[in-house]
């Protein structure tokens, strides 16, 4: 080999060494990029796992909220039914109370009228009333000896009126039986 060939080979070897160094540099850079990308992929995988775990927790919380909302809806429905039943019971109790108050008012009025009739009967059966009747000879009796007649009761329907109006027409309740017994005992 000649010297020129040798120099050409040395230059060629130098160029090849430079190319190898460039390739080694490119390889090292590619290795760093690959490592960075692997680290990025690992980080992305970790983030995906964390996101999936958080999503599962959020889904579980949403399901619990949905279940709680459904329970609240069912409880509300039950309370509405209970409230409606309580309203019906209240109306029935108010109607019963009105009947009792009406009956009580009738009993008080009847007691008052009975007192007046008793007073009138006592006055009519007294010796003074008998003597005044004989002296009047069929005329009006003096009001200082015999009181004025007791007026007829007004404003309350009486026992038959209460049953005829349907207020106490229900024979299937204990209250109406008790009220009927009270009226019948008068």
C-alpha positions as YAML, in Angstrom:
chain: A
units: angstrom
residues:
- id: 1
  name: UNK
  ca: [0.00, 0.00, 0.00]
- id: 2
  name: UNK
  ca: [1.16, 3.34, -0.81]
- id: 3
  name: UNK
  ca: [1.44, 6.23, 1.44]
- id: 4
  name: UNK
  ca: [-1.32, 8.05, -0.30]
- id: 5
  name: UNK
  ca: [-3.56, 5.06, 0.06]
- id: 6
  name: UNK
  ca: [-2.63, 4.86, 3.68]
- id: 7
  name: UNK
  ca: [-3.43, 8.47, 4.26]
- id: 8
  name: UNK
  ca: [-6.70, 8.03, 2.43]
- id: 9
  name: UNK
  ca: [-7.45, 5.04, 4.64]
- id: 10
  name: UNK
  ca: [-6.53, 7.01, 7.75]
- id: 11
  name: UNK
  ca: [-8.75, 9.86, 6.65]
- id: 12
  name: UNK
  ca: [-11.44, 7.39, 5.90]
- id: 13
  name: UNK
  ca: [-10.93, 5.81, 9.36]
- id: 14
  name: UNK
  ca: [-11.04, 9.27, 10.94]
- id: 15
  name: UNK
  ca: [-14.25, 10.03, 9.08]
- id: 16
  name: UNK
  ca: [-15.65, 6.69, 10.15]
- id: 17
  name: UNK
  ca: [-14.66, 7.40, 13.74]
- id: 18
  name: UNK
  ca: [-16.36, 10.77, 13.52]
- id: 19
  name: UNK
  ca: [-19.43, 9.08, 12.07]
- id: 20
  name: UNK
  ca: [-19.32, 6.44, 14.85]
- id: 21
  name: UNK
  ca: [-19.04, 9.21, 17.45]
- id: 22
  name: UNK
  ca: [-22.00, 10.97, 15.78]
- id: 23
  name: UNK
  ca: [-23.96, 7.73, 15.70]
- id: 24
  name: UNK
  ca: [-23.04, 7.06, 19.34]
- id: 25
  name: UNK
  ca: [-24.19, 10.61, 20.21]
- id: 26
  name: UNK
  ca: [-27.41, 10.07, 18.26]
- id: 27
  name: UNK
  ca: [-27.84, 6.70, 19.98]
- id: 28
  name: UNK
  ca: [-27.30, 8.25, 23.41]
- id: 29
  name: UNK
  ca: [-29.75, 11.02, 22.56]
- id: 30
  name: UNK
  ca: [-32.27, 8.48, 21.24]
- id: 31
  name: UNK
  ca: [-31.76, 6.42, 24.42]
- id: 32
  name: UNK
  ca: [-32.43, 9.54, 26.56]
- id: 33
  name: UNK
  ca: [-35.53, 10.37, 24.51]
- id: 34
  name: UNK
  ca: [-36.68, 6.76, 24.84]
- id: 35
  name: UNK
  ca: [-36.08, 6.83, 28.60]
- id: 36
  name: UNK
  ca: [-37.94, 10.15, 28.84]
- id: 37
  name: UNK
  ca: [-40.80, 8.70, 26.84]
- id: 38
  name: UNK
  ca: [-40.84, 5.56, 29.00]
- id: 39
  name: UNK
  ca: [-40.94, 7.77, 32.09]
- id: 40
  name: UNK
  ca: [-43.71, 9.83, 30.47]
- id: 41
  name: UNK
  ca: [-45.62, 6.66, 29.60]
- id: 42
  name: UNK
  ca: [-45.17, 5.35, 33.15]
- id: 43
  name: UNK
  ca: [-46.40, 8.69, 34.50]
- id: 44
  name: UNK
  ca: [-49.35, 8.60, 32.10]
- id: 45
  name: UNK
  ca: [-50.16, 5.06, 33.25]
- id: 46
  name: UNK
  ca: [-49.99, 6.16, 36.89]
- id: 47
  name: UNK
  ca: [-52.25, 9.13, 36.13]
- id: 48
  name: UNK
  ca: [-54.70, 6.85, 34.30]
- id: 49
  name: UNK
  ca: [-54.79, 4.45, 37.26]
- id: 50
  name: UNK
  ca: [-55.31, 7.36, 39.67]
- id: 51
  name: UNK
  ca: [-58.03, 8.81, 37.43]
- id: 52
  name: UNK
  ca: [-59.77, 5.42, 37.23]
- id: 53
  name: UNK
  ca: [-59.62, 5.02, 41.01]
- id: 54
  name: UNK
  ca: [-60.98, 8.55, 41.50]
- id: 55
  name: UNK
  ca: [-63.68, 7.88, 38.91]
- id: 56
  name: UNK
  ca: [-64.66, 4.68, 40.75]
- id: 57
  name: UNK
  ca: [-64.88, 6.62, 44.04]
- id: 58
  name: UNK
  ca: [-66.95, 9.34, 42.40]
- id: 59
  name: UNK
  ca: [-69.24, 6.72, 40.84]
- id: 60
  name: UNK
  ca: [-69.67, 5.07, 44.24]
- id: 61
  name: UNK
  ca: [-70.46, 8.45, 45.84]
- id: 62
  name: UNK
  ca: [-72.93, 9.21, 43.04]
- id: 63
  name: UNK
  ca: [-74.59, 5.82, 43.56]
- id: 64
  name: UNK
  ca: [-74.84, 6.49, 47.31]
- id: 65
  name: UNK
  ca: [-76.36, 9.93, 46.66]
- id: 66
  name: UNK
  ca: [-78.81, 8.36, 44.22]
- id: 67
  name: UNK
  ca: [-79.76, 5.70, 46.80]
- id: 68
  name: UNK
  ca: [-80.19, 8.37, 49.48]
- id: 69
  name: UNK
  ca: [-82.33, 10.45, 47.13]
- id: 70
  name: UNK
  ca: [-84.49, 7.40, 46.38]
- id: 71
  name: UNK
  ca: [-84.85, 6.70, 50.11]
- id: 72
  name: UNK
  ca: [-85.85, 10.34, 50.66]
- id: 73
  name: UNK
  ca: [-88.41, 10.09, 47.86]
- id: 74
  name: UNK
  ca: [-89.89, 6.91, 49.34]
- id: 75
  name: UNK
  ca: [-89.92, 8.43, 52.83]
- id: 76
  name: UNK
  ca: [-91.63, 11.54, 51.44]
- id: 77
  name: UNK
  ca: [-94.27, 9.41, 49.74]
- id: 78
  name: UNK
  ca: [-94.90, 7.52, 52.98]
- id: 79
  name: UNK
  ca: [-95.14, 10.81, 54.89]
- id: 80
  name: UNK
  ca: [-97.59, 12.23, 52.33]
- id: 81
  name: UNK
  ca: [-99.79, 9.14, 52.73]
- id: 82
  name: UNK
  ca: [-99.55, 9.42, 56.52]
- id: 83
  name: UNK
  ca: [-100.34, 13.14, 56.38]
- id: 84
  name: UNK
  ca: [-103.39, 12.51, 54.19]
- id: 85
  name: UNK
  ca: [-104.58, 9.83, 56.61]
- id: 86
  name: UNK
  ca: [-104.00, 12.18, 59.55]
- id: 87
  name: UNK
  ca: [-105.99, 14.88, 57.73]
- id: 88
  name: UNK
  ca: [-108.86, 12.43, 57.19]
- id: 89
  name: UNK
  ca: [-108.73, 11.39, 60.84]
- id: 90
  name: UNK
  ca: [-108.65, 15.04, 61.89]
- id: 91
  name: UNK
  ca: [-111.70, 15.80, 59.75]
- id: 92
  name: UNK
  ca: [-113.52, 12.81, 61.23]
- id: 93
  name: UNK
  ca: [-112.57, 13.93, 64.74]
- id: 94
  name: UNK
  ca: [-113.70, 17.48, 63.98]
- id: 95
  name: UNK
  ca: [-117.03, 16.14, 62.71]
- id: 96
  name: UNK
  ca: [-117.39, 14.00, 65.83]
- id: 97
  name: UNK
  ca: [-116.47, 16.96, 68.01]
- id: 98
  name: UNK
  ca: [-119.07, 19.09, 66.26]
- id: 99
  name: UNK
  ca: [-121.70, 16.40, 66.92]
- id: 100
  name: UNK
  ca: [-120.69, 16.20, 70.57]
- id: 101
  name: UNK
  ca: [-120.79, 20.00, 70.91]
- id: 102
  name: UNK
  ca: [-124.20, 20.13, 69.26]
- id: 103
  name: UNK
  ca: [-125.45, 17.36, 71.53]
- id: 104
  name: UNK
  ca: [-123.91, 19.06, 74.57]
- id: 105
  name: UNK
  ca: [-125.55, 22.36, 73.65]
- id: 106
  name: UNK
  ca: [-128.84, 20.51, 73.22]
- id: 107
  name: UNK
  ca: [-128.44, 18.87, 76.61]
- id: 108
  name: UNK
  ca: [-127.70, 22.20, 78.29]
- id: 109
  name: UNK
  ca: [-130.73, 23.79, 76.59]
- id: 110
  name: UNK
  ca: [-132.88, 20.78, 77.56]
- id: 111
  name: UNK
  ca: [-131.68, 20.98, 81.17]
- id: 112
  name: UNK
  ca: [-132.52, 24.68, 81.28]
- id: 113
  name: UNK
  ca: [-135.96, 24.06, 79.80]
- id: 114
  name: UNK
  ca: [-136.55, 21.22, 82.24]
- id: 115
  name: UNK
  ca: [-135.71, 23.53, 85.15]
- id: 116
  name: UNK
  ca: [-138.15, 26.10, 83.81]
- id: 117
  name: UNK
  ca: [-140.85, 23.44, 83.35]
- id: 118
  name: UNK
  ca: [-140.19, 22.10, 86.86]
- id: 119
  name: UNK
  ca: [-140.45, 25.61, 88.27]
- id: 120
  name: UNK
  ca: [-143.65, 26.16, 86.29]
- id: 121
  name: UNK
  ca: [-145.09, 22.84, 87.48]
- id: 122
  name: UNK
  ca: [-144.20, 23.63, 91.10]
- id: 123
  name: UNK
  ca: [-145.86, 27.01, 90.74]
- id: 124
  name: UNK
  ca: [-148.96, 25.48, 89.10]
- id: 125
  name: UNK
  ca: [-149.26, 22.81, 91.79]
- id: 126
  name: UNK
  ca: [-148.92, 25.27, 94.65]
- id: 127
  name: UNK
  ca: [-151.85, 26.15, 96.89]
- id: 128
  name: UNK
  ca: [-151.72, 29.78, 95.76]
- id: 129
  name: UNK
  ca: [-152.04, 28.70, 92.09]
- id: 130
  name: UNK
  ca: [-155.00, 26.49, 92.87]
- id: 131
  name: UNK
  ca: [-156.72, 29.29, 94.78]
- id: 132
  name: UNK
  ca: [-155.93, 31.80, 91.96]
- id: 133
  name: UNK
  ca: [-157.32, 29.37, 89.35]
- id: 134
  name: UNK
  ca: [-160.58, 29.05, 91.28]
- id: 135
  name: UNK
  ca: [-160.84, 32.82, 91.64]
- id: 136
  name: UNK
  ca: [-160.03, 33.47, 87.95]
- id: 137
  name: UNK
  ca: [-162.76, 31.04, 86.91]
- id: 138
  name: UNK
  ca: [-161.19, 30.11, 83.57]
- id: 139
  name: UNK
  ca: [-159.53, 33.46, 82.93]
- id: 140
  name: UNK
  ca: [-155.85, 34.35, 82.91]
- id: 141
  name: UNK
  ca: [-153.95, 33.59, 86.06]
- id: 142
  name: UNK
  ca: [-152.00, 36.42, 87.70]
- id: 143
  name: UNK
  ca: [-148.30, 36.32, 86.64]
- id: 144
  name: UNK
  ca: [-147.09, 37.15, 90.15]
- id: 145
  name: UNK
  ca: [-148.51, 33.82, 91.37]
- id: 146
  name: UNK
  ca: [-148.08, 31.63, 88.26]
- id: 147
  name: UNK
  ca: [-145.08, 32.32, 85.97]
- id: 148
  name: UNK
  ca: [-145.44, 32.67, 82.23]
- id: 149
  name: UNK
  ca: [-145.40, 29.38, 80.32]
- id: 150
  name: UNK
  ca: [-142.01, 28.03, 79.31]
- id: 151
  name: UNK
  ca: [-141.39, 28.71, 75.62]
- id: 152
  name: UNK
  ca: [-140.78, 25.86, 73.15]
- id: 153
  name: UNK
  ca: [-137.14, 25.11, 72.46]
- id: 154
  name: UNK
  ca: [-135.80, 26.62, 69.24]
- id: 155
  name: UNK
  ca: [-132.51, 26.51, 67.44]
- id: 156
  name: UNK
  ca: [-131.64, 22.90, 68.27]
- id: 157
  name: UNK
  ca: [-133.14, 20.08, 66.27]
- id: 158
  name: UNK
  ca: [-133.66, 17.75, 69.22]
- id: 159
  name: UNK
  ca: [-132.95, 14.04, 69.21]
- id: 160
  name: UNK
  ca: [-135.15, 13.16, 66.23]
- id: 161
  name: UNK
  ca: [-133.83, 16.11, 64.26]
- id: 162
  name: UNK
  ca: [-130.22, 15.07, 64.87]
- id: 163
  name: UNK
  ca: [-130.94, 11.56, 63.60]
- id: 164
  name: UNK
  ca: [-133.07, 12.81, 60.69]
- id: 165
  name: UNK
  ca: [-130.38, 15.25, 59.58]
- id: 166
  name: UNK
  ca: [-127.93, 12.38, 59.47]
- id: 167
  name: UNK
  ca: [-125.66, 13.93, 62.06]
- id: 168
  name: UNK
  ca: [-126.09, 10.99, 64.43]
- id: 169
  name: UNK
  ca: [-127.40, 8.47, 61.91]
- id: 170
  name: UNK
  ca: [-124.35, 6.23, 62.10]
- id: 171
  name: UNK
  ca: [-125.23, 3.32, 64.37]
- id: 172
  name: UNK
  ca: [-121.86, 1.66, 63.91]
- id: 173
  name: UNK
  ca: [-119.84, 3.99, 66.16]
- id: 174
  name: UNK
  ca: [-119.57, 3.82, 69.89]
- id: 175
  name: UNK
  ca: [-119.84, 7.62, 70.17]
- id: 176
  name: UNK
  ca: [-123.21, 7.83, 68.40]
- id: 177
  name: UNK
  ca: [-124.54, 5.00, 70.61]
- id: 178
  name: UNK
  ca: [-123.44, 6.86, 73.72]
- id: 179
  name: UNK
  ca: [-125.00, 10.11, 72.46]
- id: 180
  name: UNK
  ca: [-128.25, 8.29, 71.57]
- id: 181
  name: UNK
  ca: [-128.34, 6.74, 75.07]
- id: 182
  name: UNK
  ca: [-127.86, 10.17, 76.66]
- id: 183
  name: UNK
  ca: [-130.69, 11.65, 74.59]
- id: 184
  name: UNK
  ca: [-132.96, 8.69, 75.26]
- id: 185
  name: UNK
  ca: [-132.37, 8.95, 79.00]
- id: 186
  name: UNK
  ca: [-133.61, 12.56, 78.94]
...
